[in-house]
């Protein structure tokens, strides 16, 4: 508590300092492009080097290399995508072209091949000088090896022939060279393999793809045929990094895919086809190589024993070896019918056939058609016995293998026969099986489960959370015993605060202990250790500290290589304190042979923390720290609380009138305690009155200390911008009652507005509301229930729940019924069971009561809310003579994607609220509109 008090004291001092500063200018729309954020961030394995990028919203960024020993930084202009080698001796990164050059090329509509290219930089850490290499398409380093780098360069254009001496292309009547892919030249390049320590380089021409083994001892290279050499063929080479020599493992195929090595980098595999490049149905074969072979061997094709009839090897499934290298996992798929090329396209009907018996609605089928065409089913090749076993199938689509050790067990599950209810439930029931990968046998372990499943790292257990029973269960794969492993936990393992008309989700798991000896399960605050065999009672792993202090503790897997939680090393948790909204980190010793003690606080305070990383071989941390008043910056050090600030983003912020964020509490009309975030201008004067904009969604106060960059948003409120320009912004939390989402929003938002209006510094006569998506719906509802607000802005709102209920979410193809019956819209019943609730919660049926001017954004390519919802709202209000405007950003999504559109809506939101809440003159688009004949010429921004 003493640390918390100190944090508040420091905050108070900061605010006093702000108040003493001279007047600062308000933010304007010109600040966006140069405003910075932290991009990539890495720490070397030995903890000496911290690398990060600082990128503006639009323009050229920089890459920084910080040496913790010397405290010095090196800047790589436009550096991106950094990689630090395993031995911490080198850094490799891309260097992007100048932003102005790329922009100029786009303006000139240059082709992709003519656009400015990335280059690459190689930096010997701690040594002077930077080696830059131009026109690099990609680069790779081994995941677990050091000292070697491979990069693919564009092949220089052949300028030896004069432009006027071009000969017409000869016709190709020889099928013998069909393996010379016609587009190989456009996609391939020269692969350079560089020994980083010595600088020695080797090159391979016409390379299309390449892949390192994990330890970096081998490199698989796919080369294309040289069109100038009639004898050359596409090939796969195995490059030995120690000898700097290559062996040809395969040649003559037209396409190679899915290169993979085993853990030691000795065995290799891929799939390939010899069918013509333009074949309508190419058939792939599975290739395998091991030391001692002269070349790769074909170990499976569509005719292999074990592959189902009329199935083939899938080129779309990733390949992998088991950890012991004894099993090769791949995918198969049914042979699909090919398109009849004799049909004339303009004579063929274009029709989608909807059938009530379909597993999925047609829009969902069409959305997922490409994915389904590429769907593969798990199979395994046993290298010792040379036997093939099909594991998955159309009746078992999903197969999961243990992550850590070798095991003959796998988990398979399917929702076949349970897919139609997805339309109104939003999820499907699953039937799961224990698979024996050596025999290909299945054993059913759970049927029609409403929940999710996983297999333990060592394959000893299959676990699942049952949403209906609200408990975790385990299946002992050796004995077949099923145990409720969470029933002994005295607290709830599911979301205590869930307010949807559905079964609550689980808080989840932190991970497995070594050798599958235990599973760590979250409750609201703490972590519980459970015995998957069910023999030992659950114990509170975090010793009850979380619930006692109302701190949410969550395990951070700082070493992504570990698939289990290691004993004997300290564990680090993220921490969030509910009542103060403080964030931070805790650490807990996890001794192998001693009793656990409660986690100890590393840091907890009024800040936001992100991207905590730890060096693999040194006790050094790096993270990003920020708060609403403080731009995000990179820190590093052996102690988090004493970490050194490395970056200094957005120094220009000090020139602008920024703001403060604080927790504000009140009581709703229904007597419920409530809280929200109150944003005030930095130069706030309690003797003045400020207009207020309410921005809301569901619950936002967990982000009290989040930085709000002044950026053109996808259509949410640009909080920092409005606060800087003399507005108060209030973001209330909302809890919902099943069946009454509109009334619940009214209870929280309007009660907050009336409470704030009593404050001498809040202008109760000039209050507005803004929301996007679910927030947009609530805006539309509120203006039918109260005239308290002087202006309203609704992005992508639902106006009519009766028509939206049966609509389609076009981005996924899903029907919207599940939203109303089980999810965010919270009606909790069908349209036919609770018609009155659908009508009561639909703004459309109460439009005659609206007096508030409202602007609507409804885009014609919205994939979540059908844009006709915005049209229904607009045309209804227009018919009634109400002040209403609609913005349709052409071909835009639910949330704006194009930056130019984001900038446009920010300007219009400012003009809208400035006019209605601050008395500014209206712009043309508000006053008289912009005719279609002036579209793209006149933007209507001019003030009247």
CSV table of C-alpha atoms in Angstrom, one decimal, residues 468-898:
chain,number,residue,atom,x,y,z
A,468,UNK,CA,-22.4,-26.5,-19.2
A,469,UNK,CA,-20.8,-28.1,-16.1
A,470,UNK,CA,-18.5,-25.2,-15.5
A,471,UNK,CA,-15.6,-27.4,-14.7
A,472,UNK,CA,-12.3,-28.8,-16.1
A,473,UNK,CA,-12.0,-32.5,-16.8
A,474,UNK,CA,-9.0,-34.7,-17.7
A,475,UNK,CA,-8.8,-38.0,-19.5
A,476,UNK,CA,-5.9,-40.3,-18.4
A,477,UNK,CA,-4.8,-41.7,-21.7
A,478,UNK,CA,-3.2,-44.8,-20.1
A,479,UNK,CA,-6.1,-45.8,-17.9
A,480,UNK,CA,-9.1,-44.2,-19.6
A,481,UNK,CA,-10.2,-42.6,-16.3
A,482,UNK,CA,-12.1,-39.3,-16.6
A,483,UNK,CA,-11.8,-36.9,-13.6
A,484,UNK,CA,-13.3,-33.6,-12.7
A,485,UNK,CA,-10.1,-31.9,-11.8
A,486,UNK,CA,-11.5,-28.5,-10.8
A,487,UNK,CA,-14.3,-29.5,-8.5
A,488,UNK,CA,-12.1,-29.2,-5.4
A,489,UNK,CA,-11.3,-25.5,-6.2
A,490,UNK,CA,-13.4,-23.4,-3.8
A,491,UNK,CA,-13.6,-20.4,-6.2
A,492,UNK,CA,-15.2,-20.1,-9.6
A,493,UNK,CA,-13.0,-21.1,-12.6
A,494,UNK,CA,-15.3,-19.3,-15.0
A,495,UNK,CA,-16.0,-15.6,-15.6
A,496,UNK,CA,-17.7,-14.3,-12.4
A,497,UNK,CA,-18.8,-11.1,-14.1
A,498,UNK,CA,-20.1,-12.4,-17.4
A,499,UNK,CA,-23.3,-10.7,-18.3
A,500,UNK,CA,-24.3,-12.4,-21.5
A,501,UNK,CA,-27.3,-14.7,-21.8
A,502,UNK,CA,-25.1,-17.7,-22.1
A,503,UNK,CA,-22.9,-20.1,-20.2
A,504,UNK,CA,-19.7,-18.2,-19.0
A,505,UNK,CA,-16.3,-18.9,-20.4
A,506,UNK,CA,-13.5,-20.3,-18.4
A,507,UNK,CA,-10.6,-18.1,-17.2
A,508,UNK,CA,-8.3,-20.5,-18.8
A,509,UNK,CA,-5.1,-22.3,-17.9
A,510,UNK,CA,-1.5,-21.1,-17.3
A,511,UNK,CA,0.1,-24.3,-18.6
A,512,UNK,CA,1.4,-27.7,-17.6
A,513,UNK,CA,4.1,-28.6,-15.2
A,514,UNK,CA,7.0,-30.8,-16.3
A,515,UNK,CA,6.3,-34.4,-17.3
A,516,UNK,CA,2.5,-33.6,-17.2
A,517,UNK,CA,2.7,-33.7,-13.4
A,518,UNK,CA,0.2,-30.9,-12.9
A,519,UNK,CA,-2.0,-28.3,-14.6
A,520,UNK,CA,-2.2,-24.7,-13.5
A,521,UNK,CA,-5.8,-23.3,-13.8
A,522,UNK,CA,-6.9,-19.7,-13.4
A,523,UNK,CA,-9.7,-18.3,-11.3
A,524,UNK,CA,-10.5,-14.6,-11.3
A,525,UNK,CA,-7.4,-13.7,-9.5
A,526,UNK,CA,-5.2,-16.7,-8.6
A,527,UNK,CA,-3.7,-19.8,-10.1
A,528,UNK,CA,-4.5,-23.3,-8.9
A,529,UNK,CA,-2.5,-26.4,-9.2
A,530,UNK,CA,-4.5,-29.5,-10.0
A,531,UNK,CA,-3.5,-33.1,-10.3
A,532,UNK,CA,-4.7,-34.4,-13.7
A,533,UNK,CA,-4.9,-37.9,-12.3
A,534,UNK,CA,-7.3,-36.6,-9.6
A,535,UNK,CA,-5.4,-38.2,-6.8
A,536,UNK,CA,-4.3,-35.0,-5.1
A,537,UNK,CA,-6.6,-32.1,-4.0
A,538,UNK,CA,-6.2,-28.8,-5.8
A,539,UNK,CA,-3.9,-26.3,-4.1
A,540,UNK,CA,-3.6,-22.5,-4.5
A,541,UNK,CA,-0.4,-22.1,-6.4
A,542,UNK,CA,-0.2,-18.4,-5.8
A,543,UNK,CA,-1.1,-18.8,-2.2
A,544,UNK,CA,-4.3,-16.7,-2.4
A,545,UNK,CA,-2.4,-13.5,-2.9
A,546,UNK,CA,-4.5,-12.5,-5.9
A,547,UNK,CA,-7.9,-12.7,-4.3
A,548,UNK,CA,-6.6,-11.2,-1.1
A,549,UNK,CA,-5.3,-8.1,-2.9
A,550,UNK,CA,-7.9,-8.2,-5.7
A,551,UNK,CA,-5.0,-8.6,-8.2
A,552,UNK,CA,-5.4,-10.6,-11.3
A,553,UNK,CA,-2.2,-12.7,-11.7
A,554,UNK,CA,-1.4,-14.3,-15.1
A,555,UNK,CA,1.6,-16.4,-16.0
A,556,UNK,CA,4.0,-15.0,-18.6
A,557,UNK,CA,5.8,-17.6,-20.8
A,558,UNK,CA,9.0,-15.6,-21.3
A,559,UNK,CA,10.8,-18.5,-22.9
A,560,UNK,CA,8.7,-19.6,-25.9
A,561,UNK,CA,10.8,-22.7,-26.4
A,562,UNK,CA,9.4,-24.3,-23.2
A,563,UNK,CA,6.1,-26.1,-23.7
A,564,UNK,CA,5.8,-26.6,-19.9
A,565,UNK,CA,6.3,-24.5,-16.8
A,566,UNK,CA,9.8,-25.3,-15.5
A,567,UNK,CA,10.6,-26.0,-11.9
A,568,UNK,CA,13.6,-24.5,-10.1
A,569,UNK,CA,13.3,-21.1,-11.9
A,570,UNK,CA,11.3,-18.0,-10.9
A,571,UNK,CA,8.0,-17.5,-12.6
A,572,UNK,CA,6.8,-14.1,-13.7
A,573,UNK,CA,3.2,-12.9,-13.7
A,574,UNK,CA,1.5,-10.0,-15.1
A,575,UNK,CA,-0.6,-8.2,-12.5
A,576,UNK,CA,-3.7,-6.1,-12.7
A,577,UNK,CA,-5.3,-4.7,-9.5
A,578,UNK,CA,-9.1,-4.3,-10.0
A,579,UNK,CA,-9.9,-1.5,-7.6
A,580,UNK,CA,-7.0,0.8,-8.5
A,581,UNK,CA,-6.6,-0.3,-12.2
A,582,UNK,CA,-2.8,-0.5,-11.4
A,583,UNK,CA,-0.7,-2.8,-13.6
A,584,UNK,CA,2.6,-4.4,-13.0
A,585,UNK,CA,4.5,-7.7,-12.5
A,586,UNK,CA,5.0,-10.2,-9.7
A,587,UNK,CA,7.6,-13.0,-9.4
A,588,UNK,CA,7.3,-16.3,-7.6
A,589,UNK,CA,10.1,-18.7,-6.8
A,590,UNK,CA,9.2,-22.2,-7.9
A,591,UNK,CA,11.6,-24.5,-6.0
A,592,UNK,CA,11.7,-28.2,-6.8
A,593,UNK,CA,11.9,-29.5,-3.3
A,594,UNK,CA,10.6,-26.7,-1.1
A,595,UNK,CA,7.2,-25.3,-0.2
A,596,UNK,CA,5.8,-22.5,-2.4
A,597,UNK,CA,5.7,-19.0,-1.1
A,598,UNK,CA,3.4,-16.2,-2.2
A,599,UNK,CA,4.5,-14.2,-5.3
A,600,UNK,CA,6.5,-11.0,-4.6
A,601,UNK,CA,5.7,-7.7,-6.2
A,602,UNK,CA,8.3,-6.5,-8.7
A,603,UNK,CA,6.3,-3.4,-9.7
A,604,UNK,CA,2.7,-2.2,-9.4
A,605,UNK,CA,1.5,1.2,-10.2
A,606,UNK,CA,-0.5,3.7,-12.3
A,607,UNK,CA,1.0,2.6,-15.6
A,608,UNK,CA,0.4,0.3,-18.5
A,609,UNK,CA,3.1,-2.3,-19.3
A,610,UNK,CA,3.5,-4.3,-22.5
A,611,UNK,CA,5.7,-6.9,-24.2
A,612,UNK,CA,7.8,-8.1,-21.3
A,613,UNK,CA,10.8,-10.1,-22.5
A,614,UNK,CA,13.6,-11.8,-20.7
A,615,UNK,CA,17.0,-12.7,-22.0
A,616,UNK,CA,17.5,-16.5,-22.3
A,617,UNK,CA,20.8,-16.7,-20.5
A,618,UNK,CA,20.8,-13.6,-18.3
A,619,UNK,CA,18.4,-12.1,-15.7
A,620,UNK,CA,17.7,-9.0,-17.9
A,621,UNK,CA,14.2,-7.8,-18.8
A,622,UNK,CA,12.9,-5.4,-21.4
A,623,UNK,CA,9.4,-4.0,-21.7
A,624,UNK,CA,7.3,-1.0,-22.8
A,625,UNK,CA,5.9,1.4,-20.2
A,626,UNK,CA,3.3,4.1,-20.6
A,627,UNK,CA,0.3,5.8,-19.2
A,628,UNK,CA,-2.3,8.2,-20.6
A,629,UNK,CA,0.0,11.2,-20.0
A,630,UNK,CA,3.2,9.4,-21.0
A,631,UNK,CA,4.0,8.1,-24.5
A,632,UNK,CA,5.1,4.4,-24.6
A,633,UNK,CA,8.8,3.9,-24.3
A,634,UNK,CA,11.2,0.9,-24.1
A,635,UNK,CA,12.9,0.1,-20.8
A,636,UNK,CA,15.5,-2.5,-19.9
A,637,UNK,CA,17.4,-3.7,-16.8
A,638,UNK,CA,18.0,-6.5,-14.4
A,639,UNK,CA,15.4,-5.2,-12.1
A,640,UNK,CA,12.1,-4.1,-13.6
A,641,UNK,CA,11.6,-1.4,-10.9
A,642,UNK,CA,15.0,0.1,-11.7
A,643,UNK,CA,15.0,-0.4,-15.4
A,644,UNK,CA,16.6,2.2,-17.7
A,645,UNK,CA,14.5,4.1,-20.1
A,646,UNK,CA,15.9,3.6,-23.6
A,647,UNK,CA,13.6,5.4,-26.0
A,648,UNK,CA,12.0,8.8,-25.8
A,649,UNK,CA,9.1,8.8,-28.2
A,650,UNK,CA,7.0,11.8,-29.1
A,651,UNK,CA,8.9,14.7,-27.4
A,652,UNK,CA,6.6,17.0,-29.3
A,653,UNK,CA,3.8,16.0,-26.9
A,654,UNK,CA,5.1,18.5,-24.4
A,655,UNK,CA,4.2,21.3,-26.8
A,656,UNK,CA,0.6,20.4,-26.9
A,657,UNK,CA,-2.2,20.7,-24.4
A,658,UNK,CA,-2.5,17.0,-23.4
A,659,UNK,CA,-4.7,15.7,-20.6
A,660,UNK,CA,-5.3,13.5,-17.6
A,661,UNK,CA,-7.2,10.3,-17.0
A,662,UNK,CA,-8.8,9.5,-13.6
A,663,UNK,CA,-11.4,7.1,-12.2
A,664,UNK,CA,-14.8,8.6,-11.6
A,665,UNK,CA,-17.5,6.8,-9.6
A,666,UNK,CA,-21.2,7.3,-9.3
A,667,UNK,CA,-24.4,5.3,-8.6
A,668,UNK,CA,-26.8,4.4,-11.4
A,669,UNK,CA,-30.6,5.0,-11.4
A,670,UNK,CA,-31.0,1.3,-10.3
A,671,UNK,CA,-28.7,1.8,-7.4
A,672,UNK,CA,-25.7,0.0,-8.8
A,673,UNK,CA,-22.2,1.3,-8.1
A,674,UNK,CA,-20.5,2.4,-11.3
A,675,UNK,CA,-17.2,3.7,-12.5
A,676,UNK,CA,-15.7,5.2,-15.7
A,677,UNK,CA,-12.7,7.1,-17.0
A,678,UNK,CA,-12.8,10.9,-16.9
A,679,UNK,CA,-10.4,12.5,-19.3
A,680,UNK,CA,-9.7,16.2,-18.7
A,681,UNK,CA,-7.6,18.7,-20.6
A,682,UNK,CA,-4.1,19.3,-19.2
A,683,UNK,CA,-5.0,23.0,-18.6
A,684,UNK,CA,-8.2,22.1,-16.9
A,685,UNK,CA,-9.7,25.0,-14.8
A,686,UNK,CA,-12.3,24.0,-12.3
A,687,UNK,CA,-13.9,27.4,-12.5
A,688,UNK,CA,-14.8,27.0,-16.1
A,689,UNK,CA,-17.4,24.8,-17.8
A,690,UNK,CA,-16.4,22.2,-20.4
A,691,UNK,CA,-18.6,20.4,-23.0
A,692,UNK,CA,-18.6,16.7,-22.5
A,693,UNK,CA,-18.5,13.8,-24.9
A,694,UNK,CA,-19.5,10.3,-23.7
A,695,UNK,CA,-17.7,7.5,-25.4
A,696,UNK,CA,-18.7,3.9,-24.5
A,697,UNK,CA,-18.7,0.3,-25.6
A,698,UNK,CA,-19.0,-2.2,-22.7
A,699,UNK,CA,-16.3,-2.0,-20.0
A,700,UNK,CA,-13.3,0.3,-20.6
A,701,UNK,CA,-11.9,1.2,-17.1
A,702,UNK,CA,-9.3,-1.6,-17.3
A,703,UNK,CA,-7.5,0.7,-19.7
A,704,UNK,CA,-7.4,3.7,-17.4
A,705,UNK,CA,-3.6,4.0,-17.8
A,706,UNK,CA,-3.5,3.2,-21.5
A,707,UNK,CA,-1.9,5.8,-23.8
A,708,UNK,CA,-4.3,7.3,-26.3
A,709,UNK,CA,-2.2,8.4,-29.2
A,710,UNK,CA,-3.7,11.2,-31.4
A,711,UNK,CA,-4.4,9.1,-34.4
A,712,UNK,CA,-7.1,8.9,-37.1
A,713,UNK,CA,-9.1,6.0,-35.6
A,714,UNK,CA,-11.2,3.4,-37.4
A,715,UNK,CA,-14.2,5.4,-36.2
A,716,UNK,CA,-13.9,5.4,-32.5
A,717,UNK,CA,-13.6,8.7,-30.6
A,718,UNK,CA,-10.2,10.3,-30.9
A,719,UNK,CA,-10.0,10.9,-27.2
A,720,UNK,CA,-6.7,12.7,-26.9
A,721,UNK,CA,-7.6,15.1,-29.8
A,722,UNK,CA,-10.9,16.2,-28.3
A,723,UNK,CA,-9.5,16.5,-24.7
A,724,UNK,CA,-6.7,18.7,-26.0
A,725,UNK,CA,-9.2,21.0,-27.7
A,726,UNK,CA,-11.2,21.7,-24.5
A,727,UNK,CA,-13.6,18.8,-24.1
A,728,UNK,CA,-14.1,16.5,-21.2
A,729,UNK,CA,-14.5,12.9,-22.4
A,730,UNK,CA,-16.1,10.3,-20.2
A,731,UNK,CA,-16.0,6.5,-20.8
A,732,UNK,CA,-18.4,4.7,-18.5
A,733,UNK,CA,-18.4,1.0,-17.8
A,734,UNK,CA,-21.7,-0.7,-18.5
A,735,UNK,CA,-23.1,-4.0,-17.1
A,736,UNK,CA,-26.1,-5.6,-18.8
A,737,UNK,CA,-29.3,-7.3,-17.8
A,738,UNK,CA,-30.4,-10.1,-20.1
A,739,UNK,CA,-33.1,-9.0,-22.4
A,740,UNK,CA,-32.6,-5.3,-21.8
A,741,UNK,CA,-29.4,-4.1,-23.4
A,742,UNK,CA,-30.8,-0.7,-24.3
A,743,UNK,CA,-32.3,0.0,-20.8
A,744,UNK,CA,-29.0,-1.2,-19.3
A,745,UNK,CA,-27.0,1.3,-21.4
A,746,UNK,CA,-29.5,4.0,-20.4
A,747,UNK,CA,-29.1,3.2,-16.7
A,748,UNK,CA,-25.4,3.7,-16.8
A,749,UNK,CA,-24.8,6.3,-19.4
A,750,UNK,CA,-27.6,8.7,-18.7
A,751,UNK,CA,-27.1,8.4,-14.9
A,752,UNK,CA,-23.5,9.2,-15.5
A,753,UNK,CA,-24.4,12.2,-17.6
A,754,UNK,CA,-26.8,13.6,-15.0
A,755,UNK,CA,-24.2,13.1,-12.3
A,756,UNK,CA,-21.5,14.8,-14.2
A,757,UNK,CA,-23.9,17.7,-15.1
A,758,UNK,CA,-24.0,18.5,-11.4
A,759,UNK,CA,-20.3,19.2,-11.3
A,760,UNK,CA,-19.6,23.0,-11.6
A,761,UNK,CA,-17.0,22.3,-14.4
A,762,UNK,CA,-19.2,20.2,-16.6
A,763,UNK,CA,-21.5,21.9,-19.1
A,764,UNK,CA,-24.7,19.9,-18.8
A,765,UNK,CA,-26.3,21.8,-21.6
A,766,UNK,CA,-23.6,20.8,-24.1
A,767,UNK,CA,-23.1,17.0,-23.9
A,768,UNK,CA,-22.7,14.6,-26.7
A,769,UNK,CA,-22.4,10.8,-27.2
A,770,UNK,CA,-20.2,8.8,-29.6
A,771,UNK,CA,-19.9,5.0,-30.1
A,772,UNK,CA,-18.9,2.5,-32.8
A,773,UNK,CA,-20.5,-0.8,-33.5
A,774,UNK,CA,-22.1,-2.0,-30.2
A,775,UNK,CA,-21.4,1.5,-29.0
A,776,UNK,CA,-23.1,2.9,-32.1
A,777,UNK,CA,-26.2,0.8,-31.4
A,778,UNK,CA,-26.3,2.2,-27.9
A,779,UNK,CA,-26.0,5.8,-29.2
A,780,UNK,CA,-29.0,5.1,-31.5
A,781,UNK,CA,-31.0,3.7,-28.7
A,782,UNK,CA,-30.2,6.5,-26.2
A,783,UNK,CA,-31.4,9.3,-28.5
A,784,UNK,CA,-34.9,7.7,-28.6
A,785,UNK,CA,-35.0,7.7,-24.8
A,786,UNK,CA,-33.7,11.1,-23.8
A,787,UNK,CA,-33.1,14.6,-25.1
A,788,UNK,CA,-30.3,15.1,-22.6
A,789,UNK,CA,-27.6,15.0,-25.3
A,790,UNK,CA,-27.2,17.8,-27.8
A,791,UNK,CA,-25.4,15.8,-30.5
A,792,UNK,CA,-24.8,12.1,-31.2
A,793,UNK,CA,-22.5,10.1,-33.5
A,794,UNK,CA,-23.2,6.5,-34.2
A,795,UNK,CA,-20.8,4.3,-36.1
A,796,UNK,CA,-22.1,1.1,-37.7
A,797,UNK,CA,-25.2,1.0,-35.5
A,798,UNK,CA,-28.0,-1.6,-35.5
A,799,UNK,CA,-31.3,0.2,-35.7
A,800,UNK,CA,-33.7,-2.7,-36.1
A,801,UNK,CA,-33.1,-5.9,-34.2
A,802,UNK,CA,-35.9,-7.7,-36.0
A,803,UNK,CA,-34.2,-7.3,-39.4
A,804,UNK,CA,-30.7,-7.6,-38.1
A,805,UNK,CA,-31.5,-10.8,-36.3
A,806,UNK,CA,-31.8,-12.7,-39.6
A,807,UNK,CA,-28.9,-10.9,-41.3
A,808,UNK,CA,-25.5,-12.1,-42.3
A,809,UNK,CA,-22.1,-11.1,-40.9
A,810,UNK,CA,-20.5,-11.0,-44.4
A,811,UNK,CA,-16.9,-11.1,-43.1
A,812,UNK,CA,-17.4,-14.6,-41.7
A,813,UNK,CA,-20.6,-15.6,-43.5
A,814,UNK,CA,-22.3,-16.4,-40.2
A,815,UNK,CA,-25.9,-15.6,-39.4
A,816,UNK,CA,-26.5,-13.0,-36.7
A,817,UNK,CA,-29.0,-15.0,-34.7
A,818,UNK,CA,-26.4,-16.2,-32.2
A,819,UNK,CA,-25.6,-12.6,-31.3
A,820,UNK,CA,-29.1,-11.9,-30.0
A,821,UNK,CA,-29.7,-15.2,-28.4
A,822,UNK,CA,-26.3,-15.8,-26.7
A,823,UNK,CA,-23.9,-13.0,-27.3
A,824,UNK,CA,-23.3,-9.3,-27.3
A,825,UNK,CA,-26.9,-8.1,-28.2
A,826,UNK,CA,-28.1,-10.0,-25.1
A,827,UNK,CA,-31.8,-10.6,-25.8
A,828,UNK,CA,-31.4,-14.2,-24.7
A,829,UNK,CA,-34.3,-15.6,-26.8
A,830,UNK,CA,-35.4,-16.1,-30.4
A,831,UNK,CA,-37.3,-13.4,-32.3
A,832,UNK,CA,-40.5,-15.4,-32.0
A,833,UNK,CA,-40.2,-16.2,-28.3
A,834,UNK,CA,-39.5,-12.6,-27.2
A,835,UNK,CA,-40.8,-10.4,-30.0
A,836,UNK,CA,-41.6,-7.6,-27.6
A,837,UNK,CA,-38.0,-7.4,-26.4
A,838,UNK,CA,-36.7,-7.1,-30.0
A,839,UNK,CA,-39.1,-4.2,-30.6
A,840,UNK,CA,-38.4,-2.5,-27.3
A,841,UNK,CA,-34.6,-2.6,-27.9
A,842,UNK,CA,-34.8,-1.5,-31.5
A,843,UNK,CA,-34.3,2.3,-32.0
A,844,UNK,CA,-36.2,2.2,-35.3
A,845,UNK,CA,-39.6,1.8,-33.6
A,846,UNK,CA,-39.1,4.9,-31.3
A,847,UNK,CA,-37.7,7.3,-33.9
A,848,UNK,CA,-40.5,9.8,-33.5
A,849,UNK,CA,-39.2,10.6,-30.0
A,850,UNK,CA,-35.7,11.7,-31.3
A,851,UNK,CA,-34.7,15.3,-31.0
A,852,UNK,CA,-31.0,14.9,-31.0
A,853,UNK,CA,-29.0,15.6,-34.2
A,854,UNK,CA,-27.3,12.4,-35.2
A,855,UNK,CA,-24.5,11.5,-37.6
A,856,UNK,CA,-24.2,7.9,-38.8
A,857,UNK,CA,-21.4,6.0,-40.4
A,858,UNK,CA,-22.6,2.9,-42.3
A,859,UNK,CA,-20.2,1.5,-44.9
A,860,UNK,CA,-21.3,-0.6,-47.9
A,861,UNK,CA,-18.7,-3.3,-47.3
A,862,UNK,CA,-19.3,-3.6,-43.6
A,863,UNK,CA,-18.8,-7.3,-42.8
A,864,UNK,CA,-20.2,-7.3,-39.2
A,865,UNK,CA,-23.3,-5.0,-39.2
A,866,UNK,CA,-25.3,-4.9,-42.5
A,867,UNK,CA,-25.1,-1.4,-43.8
A,868,UNK,CA,-28.8,-1.4,-44.4
A,869,UNK,CA,-29.1,-0.9,-40.7
A,870,UNK,CA,-27.6,2.5,-41.0
A,871,UNK,CA,-29.9,3.2,-44.0
A,872,UNK,CA,-33.0,2.2,-42.0
A,873,UNK,CA,-32.0,4.6,-39.3
A,874,UNK,CA,-31.2,7.4,-41.7
A,875,UNK,CA,-34.3,7.1,-43.9
A,876,UNK,CA,-36.6,6.7,-40.9
A,877,UNK,CA,-35.2,9.9,-39.3
A,878,UNK,CA,-35.2,11.7,-42.6
A,879,UNK,CA,-38.9,10.7,-43.2
A,880,UNK,CA,-39.7,12.2,-39.8
A,881,UNK,CA,-37.8,15.5,-40.6
A,882,UNK,CA,-35.1,14.9,-37.9
A,883,UNK,CA,-31.6,16.2,-38.4
A,884,UNK,CA,-29.6,13.2,-39.5
A,885,UNK,CA,-26.5,12.6,-41.7
A,886,UNK,CA,-25.0,9.4,-43.1
A,887,UNK,CA,-21.4,8.8,-44.2
A,888,UNK,CA,-20.8,5.8,-46.4
A,889,UNK,CA,-17.1,5.2,-47.0
A,890,UNK,CA,-17.1,3.3,-50.3
A,891,UNK,CA,-15.9,-0.3,-50.1
A,892,UNK,CA,-14.9,0.2,-46.5
A,893,UNK,CA,-15.2,-2.3,-43.7
A,894,UNK,CA,-17.0,-2.2,-40.3
A,895,UNK,CA,-14.0,-0.3,-38.9
A,896,UNK,CA,-12.3,2.0,-41.4
A,897,UNK,CA,-9.1,0.5,-42.8
A,898,UNK,CA,-8.0,3.1,-45.3
